[in-house]
Short mmCIF file of C-alpha atoms in Angstrom, two decimals:
data_model
loop_
_atom_site.label_atom_id
_atom_site.label_comp_id
_atom_site.label_asym_id
_atom_site.label_seq_id
_atom_site.Cartn_x
_atom_site.Cartn_y
_atom_site.Cartn_z
CA SER V 1451 -24.89 46.05 2.90
CA GLN V 1452 -26.48 42.90 1.53
CA GLN V 1453 -23.53 42.76 -1.18
CA ILE V 1454 -20.85 43.25 1.70
CA GLN V 1455 -22.57 40.60 4.06
CA ARG V 1456 -22.58 38.03 1.23
CA VAL V 1457 -18.64 38.68 0.97
CA LEU V 1458 -17.77 38.38 4.50
CA ARG V 1459 -19.96 35.06 4.76
CA LYS V 1460 -17.85 33.38 2.26
CA GLU V 1461 -15.92 30.56 3.30
CA SER V 1462 -12.79 28.58 1.56
CA SER V 1463 -14.63 25.13 2.58
CA GLU V 1464 -17.68 25.96 -0.08
CA PRO V 1465 -15.89 24.03 -2.91
CA LEU V 1466 -15.34 21.05 -0.77
CA LEU V 1467 -19.12 21.22 0.32
CA GLN V 1468 -20.10 21.37 -3.18
CA GLY V 1469 -18.16 18.17 -4.09
CA THR V 1470 -15.69 19.72 -6.70
CA ASN V 1471 -12.64 18.37 -4.74
CA PRO V 1472 -10.57 21.15 -4.83
CA THR V 1473 -6.58 21.27 -4.30
CA PRO V 1474 -4.63 23.74 -1.87
CA LYS V 1475 -4.10 26.12 -4.98
CA VAL V 1476 -8.04 26.91 -4.45
CA GLU V 1477 -7.32 27.51 -0.99
CA LEU V 1478 -4.47 29.91 -1.45
CA GLN V 1479 -6.26 31.72 -4.32
CA PHE V 1480 -9.49 32.00 -2.13
CA TRP V 1481 -7.61 34.07 0.55
CA LYS V 1482 -5.57 36.21 -2.05
CA SER V 1483 -9.02 37.00 -3.66
CA ARG V 1484 -10.61 37.83 -0.32
CA CYS V 1485 -7.73 40.25 0.66
CA ALA V 1486 -8.36 42.05 -2.68
CA ASP V 1487 -12.21 41.90 -2.25
CA LEU V 1488 -11.88 43.37 1.42
CA GLU V 1489 -9.23 45.90 0.59
CA GLY V 1490 -11.46 47.48 -1.99
CA ILE V 1491 -14.77 47.43 0.02
CA HIS V 1492 -12.50 49.03 2.91
CA GLY V 1493 -11.21 51.43 0.68
CA GLN V 1494 -14.85 52.52 -0.52
CA LEU V 1495 -16.22 52.37 2.97
CA THR V 1496 -13.24 54.83 4.05
CA SER V 1497 -13.28 57.13 0.92
CA ARG V 1498 -14.05 60.94 1.31
CA ARG V 1499 -17.55 60.81 -0.08
CA VAL V 1500 -18.67 57.98 2.16
CA ARG V 1501 -17.06 60.11 5.29
CA ASN V 1502 -18.75 63.03 4.28
CA LEU V 1503 -22.06 61.05 3.80
CA LEU V 1504 -21.59 59.70 7.42
CA GLU V 1505 -20.92 63.00 9.05
CA VAL V 1506 -24.24 64.33 7.60
CA LEU V 1507 -26.03 61.05 9.03
CA GLU V 1508 -24.30 61.57 12.37
CA ARG V 1509 -25.44 65.20 12.51
CA VAL V 1510 -29.29 64.27 11.93
CA GLN V 1511 -28.65 61.47 14.37
CA SER V 1512 -29.57 58.79 11.93
CA ILE V 1513 -30.46 55.40 13.22
CA TYR V 1514 -27.95 53.93 10.28
CA VAL V 1515 -24.88 55.26 12.03
CA PRO V 1516 -24.35 52.21 14.42
CA ALA V 1517 -25.11 49.89 11.68
CA PHE V 1518 -22.63 51.50 9.42
CA GLN V 1519 -20.04 51.60 12.07
CA SER V 1520 -20.59 48.02 12.93
CA MET V 1521 -20.28 46.82 9.55
CA LEU V 1522 -17.02 48.82 8.89
CA MET V 1523 -15.64 46.92 11.98
CA ASP V 1524 -16.71 43.71 10.55
CA VAL V 1525 -14.96 44.62 7.31
CA GLU V 1526 -11.61 45.67 8.99
CA ALA V 1527 -11.62 42.60 11.19
CA ALA V 1528 -12.26 40.29 8.31
CA LEU V 1529 -9.65 42.24 5.97
CA SER V 1530 -7.20 41.86 9.11
CA GLU V 1531 -7.78 38.11 9.10
CA ALA V 1532 -7.54 37.43 5.48
CA GLN V 1533 -4.16 39.43 5.31
CA ASP V 1534 -2.92 37.45 8.00
CA ILE V 1535 -3.81 34.30 6.50
CA ASP V 1536 -2.70 35.21 3.00
CA LEU V 1537 0.66 36.01 4.15
CA HIS V 1538 1.22 32.80 5.95
CA LEU V 1539 -0.13 30.69 3.32
CA THR V 1540 2.07 32.15 0.79
CA ALA V 1541 4.68 30.04 2.43
CA LEU V 1542 3.07 26.83 1.00
CA GLN V 1543 2.89 28.11 -2.70
CA GLN V 1544 6.29 27.06 -3.83
CA PRO V 1545 6.38 23.55 -2.17
CA LEU V 1546 2.78 22.76 -3.51
CA GLU V 1547 3.63 23.99 -7.01
CA HIS V 1548 7.12 21.79 -6.64
CA LEU V 1549 4.95 18.48 -5.56
CA GLU V 1550 2.35 19.21 -8.58
CA ALA V 1551 5.35 19.42 -10.92
CA VAL V 1552 7.14 16.41 -10.24
CA GLU V 1553 6.40 12.73 -11.43
CA PHE V 1554 4.33 11.01 -8.42
CA SER V 1555 7.08 8.50 -7.86
CA LYS V 1556 9.32 11.31 -6.60
CA VAL V 1557 6.55 13.01 -4.18
CA LYS V 1558 7.44 11.01 -1.34
CA PRO V 1559 10.53 13.18 0.00
CA LEU V 1560 8.37 16.38 -0.48
CA LEU V 1561 5.65 15.31 1.95
CA VAL V 1562 7.42 15.85 5.50
CA PRO V 1563 8.85 19.51 4.73
CA LEU V 1564 5.15 20.34 3.35
CA LEU V 1565 3.65 19.20 6.35
CA HIS V 1566 6.30 21.04 8.49
CA LEU V 1567 5.04 24.22 7.05
CA VAL V 1568 1.38 23.25 7.67
CA CYS V 1569 2.34 22.90 11.29
CA TRP V 1570 4.23 26.38 10.94
CA VAL V 1571 1.06 27.96 10.00
CA TRP V 1572 -1.12 26.50 12.61
CA VAL V 1573 1.27 27.57 15.14
CA SER V 1574 2.13 31.04 13.74
CA CYS V 1575 -0.94 32.42 12.21
CA LYS V 1576 -3.69 32.91 14.93
CA HIS V 1577 -6.47 33.16 12.43
CA TYR V 1578 -5.79 29.70 10.90
CA SER V 1579 -5.31 27.87 14.04
CA VAL V 1580 -8.88 26.81 13.69
CA PRO V 1581 -9.58 22.99 13.06
CA LEU V 1582 -12.03 23.51 10.27
CA ARG V 1583 -9.90 25.64 8.37
CA LEU V 1584 -6.93 23.30 8.80
CA VAL V 1585 -8.90 20.27 8.00
CA VAL V 1586 -10.03 22.04 4.99
CA LEU V 1587 -6.48 22.72 3.82
CA LEU V 1588 -5.48 19.03 4.75
CA GLN V 1589 -8.31 17.60 2.76
CA GLU V 1590 -7.56 19.78 -0.35
CA ILE V 1591 -3.72 18.58 0.07
CA CYS V 1592 -5.14 15.05 -0.21
CA ASN V 1593 -7.06 16.04 -3.26
CA LEU V 1594 -3.90 17.19 -4.77
CA LEU V 1595 -1.99 13.68 -4.00
CA ILE V 1596 -5.11 11.99 -5.42
CA GLN V 1597 -5.13 14.03 -8.61
CA GLN V 1598 -1.26 13.47 -9.10
CA ALA V 1599 -1.58 9.47 -8.49
CA VAL V 1600 -4.16 9.39 -11.07
CA VAL V 1601 -2.14 11.10 -13.48
CA TYR V 1602 0.81 8.95 -12.73
CA LEU V 1603 -1.45 5.68 -12.81
CA SER V 1604 -3.06 6.64 -16.20
CA PRO V 1605 -6.35 4.86 -15.43
CA GLU V 1606 -7.25 4.63 -19.25
CA ASP V 1607 -4.26 2.17 -19.50
CA LEU V 1608 -4.00 0.77 -16.00
CA LEU V 1609 -6.00 -2.31 -16.79
CA LYS V 1610 -4.82 -2.66 -20.24
CA GLY V 1611 -1.38 -2.24 -20.34
CA GLU V 1612 1.55 -4.42 -18.84
CA VAL V 1613 0.51 -5.93 -15.62
CA GLU V 1614 3.69 -6.02 -13.93
CA GLU V 1615 4.39 -2.37 -14.82
CA SER V 1616 0.91 -1.43 -13.62
CA LEU V 1617 1.25 -3.21 -10.47
CA GLY V 1618 4.54 -1.40 -9.64
CA LYS V 1619 2.82 1.87 -10.00
CA VAL V 1620 -0.01 0.79 -7.78
CA HIS V 1621 2.64 -0.25 -5.10
CA THR V 1622 4.37 3.28 -5.44
CA VAL V 1623 1.05 5.18 -4.87
CA PHE V 1624 0.12 2.93 -1.93
CA ASP V 1625 3.69 3.53 -0.39
CA THR V 1626 3.41 7.19 -1.05
CA LEU V 1627 0.00 7.74 0.41
CA SER V 1628 0.50 5.83 3.40
CA ALA V 1629 3.56 7.63 4.17
CA PHE V 1630 1.68 10.94 3.85
CA LYS V 1631 -0.71 9.47 6.34
CA GLY V 1632 1.93 8.17 8.73
CA ALA V 1633 3.80 11.62 8.55
CA LEU V 1634 0.67 13.62 8.96
CA GLU V 1635 -0.04 11.51 12.39
CA GLU V 1636 3.36 11.87 13.50
CA ARG V 1637 3.21 15.65 13.03
CA ARG V 1638 -0.13 15.45 15.09
CA ALA V 1639 1.43 13.45 17.98
CA ASN V 1640 4.75 16.13 17.98
CA LEU V 1641 3.07 19.44 17.65
CA GLN V 1642 4.97 20.73 20.82
CA VAL V 1643 8.09 20.91 18.97
CA TYR V 1644 6.73 23.84 17.10
CA TYR V 1645 5.88 25.66 20.18
CA GLU V 1646 8.37 27.97 22.12
CA PRO V 1647 8.96 26.64 25.91
CA GLY V 1648 6.22 27.85 28.04
CA GLN V 1649 3.80 28.53 25.30
CA GLN V 1650 0.25 26.91 25.21
CA VAL V 1651 0.26 23.77 22.76
CA ARG V 1652 -2.75 23.89 20.60
CA SER V 1653 -3.36 20.35 19.58
CA TRP V 1654 -5.50 19.05 16.38
CA ASP V 1655 -8.69 18.13 18.04
CA PHE V 1656 -10.47 16.66 15.11
CA SER V 1657 -10.70 13.18 13.87
CA SER V 1658 -8.25 12.11 11.28
CA ARG V 1659 -11.14 10.46 9.40
CA LEU V 1660 -12.25 14.04 8.36
CA VAL V 1661 -8.97 14.65 6.70
CA PHE V 1662 -8.55 10.99 5.00
CA VAL V 1663 -12.20 10.76 4.06
CA ARG V 1664 -11.51 10.92 0.50
CA LEU V 1665 -8.17 9.52 0.47
CA ASP V 1666 -9.25 6.20 2.21
CA SER V 1667 -12.00 5.93 -0.31
CA PHE V 1668 -9.36 6.24 -3.09
CA LEU V 1669 -6.93 3.79 -1.38
CA GLN V 1670 -9.99 1.45 -1.13
CA ARG V 1671 -10.79 1.80 -4.77
CA LEU V 1672 -6.65 1.43 -5.30
CA GLN V 1673 -6.97 -2.02 -3.50
CA VAL V 1674 -9.43 -3.42 -5.72
CA VAL V 1675 -7.56 -2.54 -8.58
CA LYS V 1676 -4.19 -3.93 -7.01
CA GLY V 1677 -6.43 -7.27 -6.56
CA LEU V 1678 -7.17 -7.45 -10.19
CA LEU V 1679 -3.60 -6.82 -11.11
CA THR V 1680 -2.31 -9.34 -8.57
CA THR V 1681 -4.74 -11.89 -9.83
CA ALA V 1682 -3.67 -11.14 -13.35
CA LEU V 1683 -0.21 -11.61 -12.82
CA ASP V 1684 -0.81 -15.04 -10.70
CA LEU V 1685 -3.12 -16.53 -13.20
CA ALA V 1686 -0.75 -15.90 -16.15
CA GLU V 1687 1.27 -18.57 -14.78
CA LEU V 1688 -1.34 -21.04 -15.58
CA GLU V 1689 -0.39 -21.42 -19.26
CA LYS V 1690 3.15 -22.61 -18.28
CA ILE V 1691 2.11 -25.27 -15.72
CA GLU V 1692 2.74 -28.82 -17.21
CA PHE V 1693 2.07 -32.14 -15.11
CA GLY V 1694 3.72 -35.52 -15.39
CA GLY V 1695 2.62 -38.87 -14.47
CA MET V 1696 -0.62 -40.77 -15.72
CA ARG V 1697 -2.85 -38.09 -15.36
CA GLY V 1698 -0.57 -35.30 -16.27
CA LYS V 1699 -2.05 -34.47 -19.66
CA ALA V 1700 -5.62 -34.55 -18.24
CA LEU V 1701 -4.54 -32.19 -15.58
CA GLY V 1702 -2.81 -29.82 -17.64
CA GLN V 1703 -5.70 -29.50 -20.11
CA GLN V 1704 -8.10 -28.54 -17.16
CA VAL V 1705 -5.39 -25.81 -16.29
CA LEU V 1706 -5.32 -24.38 -19.70
CA ASP V 1707 -9.18 -24.37 -19.90
CA MET V 1708 -9.08 -22.36 -16.66
CA HIS V 1709 -6.45 -19.99 -18.10
CA GLU V 1710 -8.72 -19.50 -21.07
CA GLU V 1711 -11.75 -18.63 -18.86
CA PHE V 1712 -9.65 -16.19 -16.86
CA GLN V 1713 -8.51 -14.40 -19.87
CA GLU V 1714 -12.00 -14.03 -21.25
CA SER V 1715 -13.11 -12.62 -17.67
CA TYR V 1716 -10.21 -10.09 -17.39
CA GLN V 1717 -10.75 -8.88 -21.10
CA VAL V 1718 -13.65 -7.08 -19.79
CA PHE V 1719 -11.68 -4.31 -18.37
CA SER V 1720 -9.80 -3.89 -21.47
CA GLU V 1721 -13.12 -3.39 -23.40
CA ARG V 1722 -14.39 -0.81 -21.05
CA ALA V 1723 -14.10 2.90 -21.63
CA TYR V 1724 -14.50 4.02 -17.96
CA ASP V 1725 -12.16 5.40 -15.45
CA CYS V 1726 -11.37 2.46 -13.04
CA LEU V 1727 -10.12 4.95 -10.42
CA ASP V 1728 -13.37 7.38 -10.65
CA LEU V 1729 -14.72 6.62 -7.08
CA ALA V 1730 -18.30 7.49 -8.48
CA ASN V 1731 -17.99 4.62 -10.95
CA VAL V 1732 -20.47 2.04 -9.94
CA GLU V 1733 -19.96 -0.09 -13.18
CA PHE V 1734 -16.61 -0.71 -12.47
CA GLU V 1735 -17.33 -1.97 -9.08
CA GLN V 1736 -19.98 -4.38 -10.47
CA ASP V 1737 -17.27 -5.56 -13.14
CA ALA V 1738 -14.72 -6.27 -10.47
CA LEU V 1739 -17.32 -8.04 -8.21
CA ASP V 1740 -18.21 -10.28 -11.15
CA PHE V 1741 -14.59 -10.99 -11.86
CA ARG V 1742 -14.05 -12.09 -8.26
CA GLN V 1743 -16.58 -14.42 -8.16
CA LYS V 1744 -15.32 -16.17 -11.23
CA VAL V 1745 -11.64 -16.10 -9.94
CA GLN V 1746 -13.09 -17.53 -6.75
CA ASP V 1747 -14.51 -20.59 -8.86
CA ILE V 1748 -11.17 -21.02 -10.74
CA ASP V 1749 -9.23 -20.99 -7.47
CA HIS V 1750 -11.29 -23.66 -6.17
CA ARG V 1751 -10.73 -25.84 -9.17
CA LEU V 1752 -7.19 -25.13 -9.17
CA GLY V 1753 -6.90 -26.33 -5.64
CA THR V 1754 -8.40 -29.53 -6.64
CA VAL V 1755 -6.08 -29.97 -9.52
CA PHE V 1756 -3.07 -29.23 -7.19
CA SER V 1757 -4.39 -31.70 -4.67
CA GLN V 1758 -4.56 -34.31 -7.24
CA ALA V 1759 -1.18 -33.68 -8.78
CA PHE V 1760 0.33 -33.75 -5.39
CA SER V 1761 -1.22 -37.23 -4.52
CA ASP V 1762 0.37 -38.52 -7.90
CA ALA V 1763 3.82 -37.29 -7.03
CA PRO V 1764 6.04 -40.13 -6.14
CA ASP V 1765 8.58 -38.48 -3.81
CA LEU V 1766 9.70 -35.19 -2.26
CA GLU V 1767 11.62 -34.05 -5.52
CA HIS V 1768 8.72 -34.07 -7.71
CA ILE V 1769 6.39 -32.46 -4.99
CA PHE V 1770 9.00 -29.51 -4.94
CA LYS V 1771 8.98 -29.18 -8.51
CA LEU V 1772 5.06 -29.17 -8.49
CA LEU V 1773 5.31 -26.49 -5.67
CA ALA V 1774 7.72 -24.41 -7.70
CA MET V 1775 5.32 -24.46 -10.65
CA PHE V 1776 2.49 -23.25 -8.71
CA ARG V 1777 4.74 -20.64 -6.98
CA ASN V 1778 2.54 -17.41 -6.27
CA LEU V 1779 -0.77 -19.37 -6.68
CA LEU V 1780 0.00 -21.01 -3.35
CA GLU V 1781 -0.57 -17.97 -1.74
CA ARG V 1782 -4.13 -17.44 -3.24
CA PRO V 1783 -6.69 -18.22 -0.52
CA GLY V 1784 -8.55 -21.00 -2.51
CA ILE V 1785 -5.23 -22.95 -3.22
CA ALA V 1786 -3.55 -21.83 0.10
CA ALA V 1787 -6.29 -24.03 2.03
CA VAL V 1788 -5.50 -26.89 0.03
CA ALA V 1789 -1.84 -26.49 0.26
CA ALA V 1790 -2.13 -25.77 4.10
CA ASP V 1791 -3.70 -29.49 4.55
CA LYS V 1792 -0.73 -31.18 2.62
CA VAL V 1793 1.88 -29.65 5.25
CA PRO V 1794 1.32 -32.77 7.57
CA VAL V 1795 2.00 -35.08 4.56
CA LEU V 1796 5.19 -33.10 3.67
CA LEU V 1797 6.72 -33.10 6.91
CA SER V 1798 5.79 -36.75 7.26
CA MET V 1799 7.66 -37.37 3.79
CA PHE V 1800 10.68 -35.25 5.27
CA SER V 1801 10.73 -37.18 8.21
CA SER V 1802 10.70 -40.47 6.38
CA ALA V 1803 13.56 -39.08 4.12
CA LEU V 1804 15.64 -38.41 7.43
CA ASP V 1805 15.00 -42.08 8.71
CA GLN V 1806 16.05 -43.47 5.39
CA ALA V 1807 19.27 -41.34 5.47
CA ARG V 1808 20.00 -42.28 9.01
CA LEU V 1809 19.50 -45.94 8.01
CA THR V 1810 21.99 -45.43 5.04
CA PHE V 1811 24.46 -43.85 7.40
CA SER V 1812 24.15 -46.82 9.77
CA ARG V 1813 24.61 -49.33 7.09
CA HIS V 1814 27.80 -47.60 5.72
CA THR V 1815 29.22 -47.26 9.24
CA GLN V 1816 28.64 -50.81 10.04
CA ALA V 1817 30.11 -51.77 6.61
CA GLY V 1818 33.03 -49.96 7.41
CA GLN V 1819 33.54 -51.59 10.84
CA GLN V 1820 33.18 -55.21 9.32
CA LEU V 1821 35.47 -54.62 6.39
CA GLY V 1822 37.79 -52.07 8.40
CA PHE V 1823 37.20 -49.49 5.72
CA PRO V 1824 33.87 -47.60 4.47
CA PRO V 1825 32.67 -48.82 1.03
CA LEU V 1826 33.52 -46.27 -1.52
CA HIS V 1827 33.13 -45.64 -5.26
CA LYS V 1828 35.84 -47.28 -7.23
CA ASN V 1829 39.13 -45.77 -7.65
CA VAL V 1830 38.68 -43.18 -5.00
CA PRO V 1831 41.14 -42.38 -2.01
CA PRO V 1832 39.69 -43.39 1.44
CA VAL V 1833 39.51 -40.14 3.11
CA ALA V 1834 38.47 -38.15 -0.11
CA GLY V 1835 36.05 -40.69 -0.84
CA ALA V 1836 34.60 -40.99 2.75
CA LEU V 1837 34.43 -37.33 2.91
CA GLY V 1838 32.59 -37.21 -0.57
CA TRP V 1839 29.97 -39.75 0.56
CA ALA V 1840 29.21 -37.68 3.62
CA ARG V 1841 28.65 -34.69 1.54
CA GLU V 1842 26.47 -36.29 -0.77
CA LEU V 1843 24.14 -37.76 2.26
CA ARG V 1844 24.26 -34.20 3.56
CA ALA V 1845 23.01 -32.49 0.24
CA ARG V 1846 20.27 -35.07 0.10
CA ILE V 1847 18.65 -33.84 3.40
CA GLN V 1848 19.78 -30.16 3.14
CA GLY V 1849 17.97 -29.61 -0.18
CA PRO V 1850 14.73 -30.68 0.95
CA LEU V 1851 14.65 -28.41 4.30
CA GLU V 1852 15.63 -25.41 2.36
CA HIS V 1853 12.53 -26.06 0.16
CA LEU V 1854 10.28 -26.63 3.12
CA ARG V 1855 11.49 -23.37 4.49
CA HIS V 1856 9.93 -21.39 1.62
CA VAL V 1857 6.81 -23.45 1.30
CA PRO V 1858 4.09 -20.60 1.71
CA GLY V 1859 1.83 -21.34 4.88
CA LEU V 1860 4.17 -23.95 6.25
CA SER V 1861 5.80 -23.01 9.61
CA LEU V 1862 8.88 -25.28 10.97
CA ASP V 1863 8.08 -23.56 14.39
CA SER V 1864 5.06 -25.84 14.97
CA ALA V 1865 5.39 -28.91 17.46
CA ARG V 1866 5.75 -31.20 14.28
CA GLY V 1867 7.94 -28.93 12.61
CA ARG V 1868 10.34 -28.73 15.56
CA ARG V 1869 10.69 -32.63 16.05
CA VAL V 1870 11.52 -32.80 12.13
CA VAL V 1871 14.14 -30.07 12.39
CA GLN V 1872 15.46 -31.63 15.69
CA LYS V 1873 15.84 -35.10 13.78
CA TYR V 1874 17.39 -33.18 10.84
CA GLU V 1875 20.03 -31.47 13.28
CA GLU V 1876 20.82 -34.70 14.73
CA MET V 1877 21.49 -36.28 11.29
CA ILE V 1878 23.81 -33.12 10.64
CA GLN V 1879 25.62 -33.72 13.84
CA LEU V 1880 26.35 -37.28 12.93
CA LEU V 1881 27.63 -36.58 9.60
CA ASP V 1882 29.73 -33.90 10.90
CA ARG V 1883 31.43 -36.15 13.40
CA TYR V 1884 31.64 -38.62 10.76
CA ARG V 1885 33.51 -36.28 8.76
CA GLY V 1886 35.90 -35.08 11.46
CA LEU V 1887 37.00 -38.68 12.08
CA ARG V 1888 37.69 -39.28 8.36
CA GLN V 1889 39.75 -36.10 8.47
CA GLY V 1890 41.47 -37.05 11.38
CA CYS V 1891 42.47 -40.47 9.85
CA GLY V 1892 43.88 -38.82 6.81
#
């Protein structure tokens, strides 16, 4: 009786509670094994030998008869439950094996079909439409996805290999796991489509946090790794930066020194033998924290260098070359704050360039009125020369505006930005009218 009760009390959630992070294969195997165990127990309890013993006990009106009959009923109920669950969960076996067999980058299309089957099990298997059991299955699916993601990412090489390749893999994992979470929530919100008209809908009245507790922790760790790789990719650009002007050499040397500091700090991760994706690894978290603190200091100093180089730039053309050199660095918080302070200066310089273009246009047209024809390059036909001059002036103001549209943190939708754009559009209209008049003259 005690042995039978131990079998009856077993739950598929035990491996999860023990922290072994089981996959759905463990769930399916549990119910298959439970079926076999209970069938064996039921066969023994209903065997001829036991029935003969029970008849003897009944004749002597033994107090053990009711207990035996109750135990037999419990076994029969548990067997019926296990057979029902095993039958329905078998439908998940092939999709789960397929998911485990393919490379993680090809997993995403398999997620919705798998969740469709999970919903079907919830609706059609009366013994499995229990929140606790579904949470166990979904947590195990999360564990499988984490397991496959770790294999795909190769944590031993993730921070040592090609940064762009590693970062691409991390983005793929983020996209796939986020898609899984989104698909699961979408299925939760539309469970009614799996029920027949008039059938009572049993909703998933459990918190999503119960399902995603380990998956979210994995995503948080992956976010740390992503930050390290992004920083490595950004700061690798430091060795390519060159400055002009009187202070160019000194500023360039400062940047090279920062690049060497960064390389030394990042090298720590290539020397460590730990698994950076192991959620229990506290050593990695400390190394990542130390690295971020050093990078914050480098970012702050880079912001100072950028500000000095910006101040030394004589015109918009040199400023845009400086912005192109810093590219992704401008999106780093420490440098972005410095760059944001330069936005009013940029808009003011562009506004001055537009004023200069307007003055050039006015002088050109006034000279044309006084001379009877516009001043042009030598040996150029009047109409073609006038149109060429208008194109040149148009290009002088169009180029800077296109650069401004792609400066991180600069919005032309601000009050000041709208005024500058309006001034630009007015200048374009003047040039368009001028070109129309010249073409008409031709």
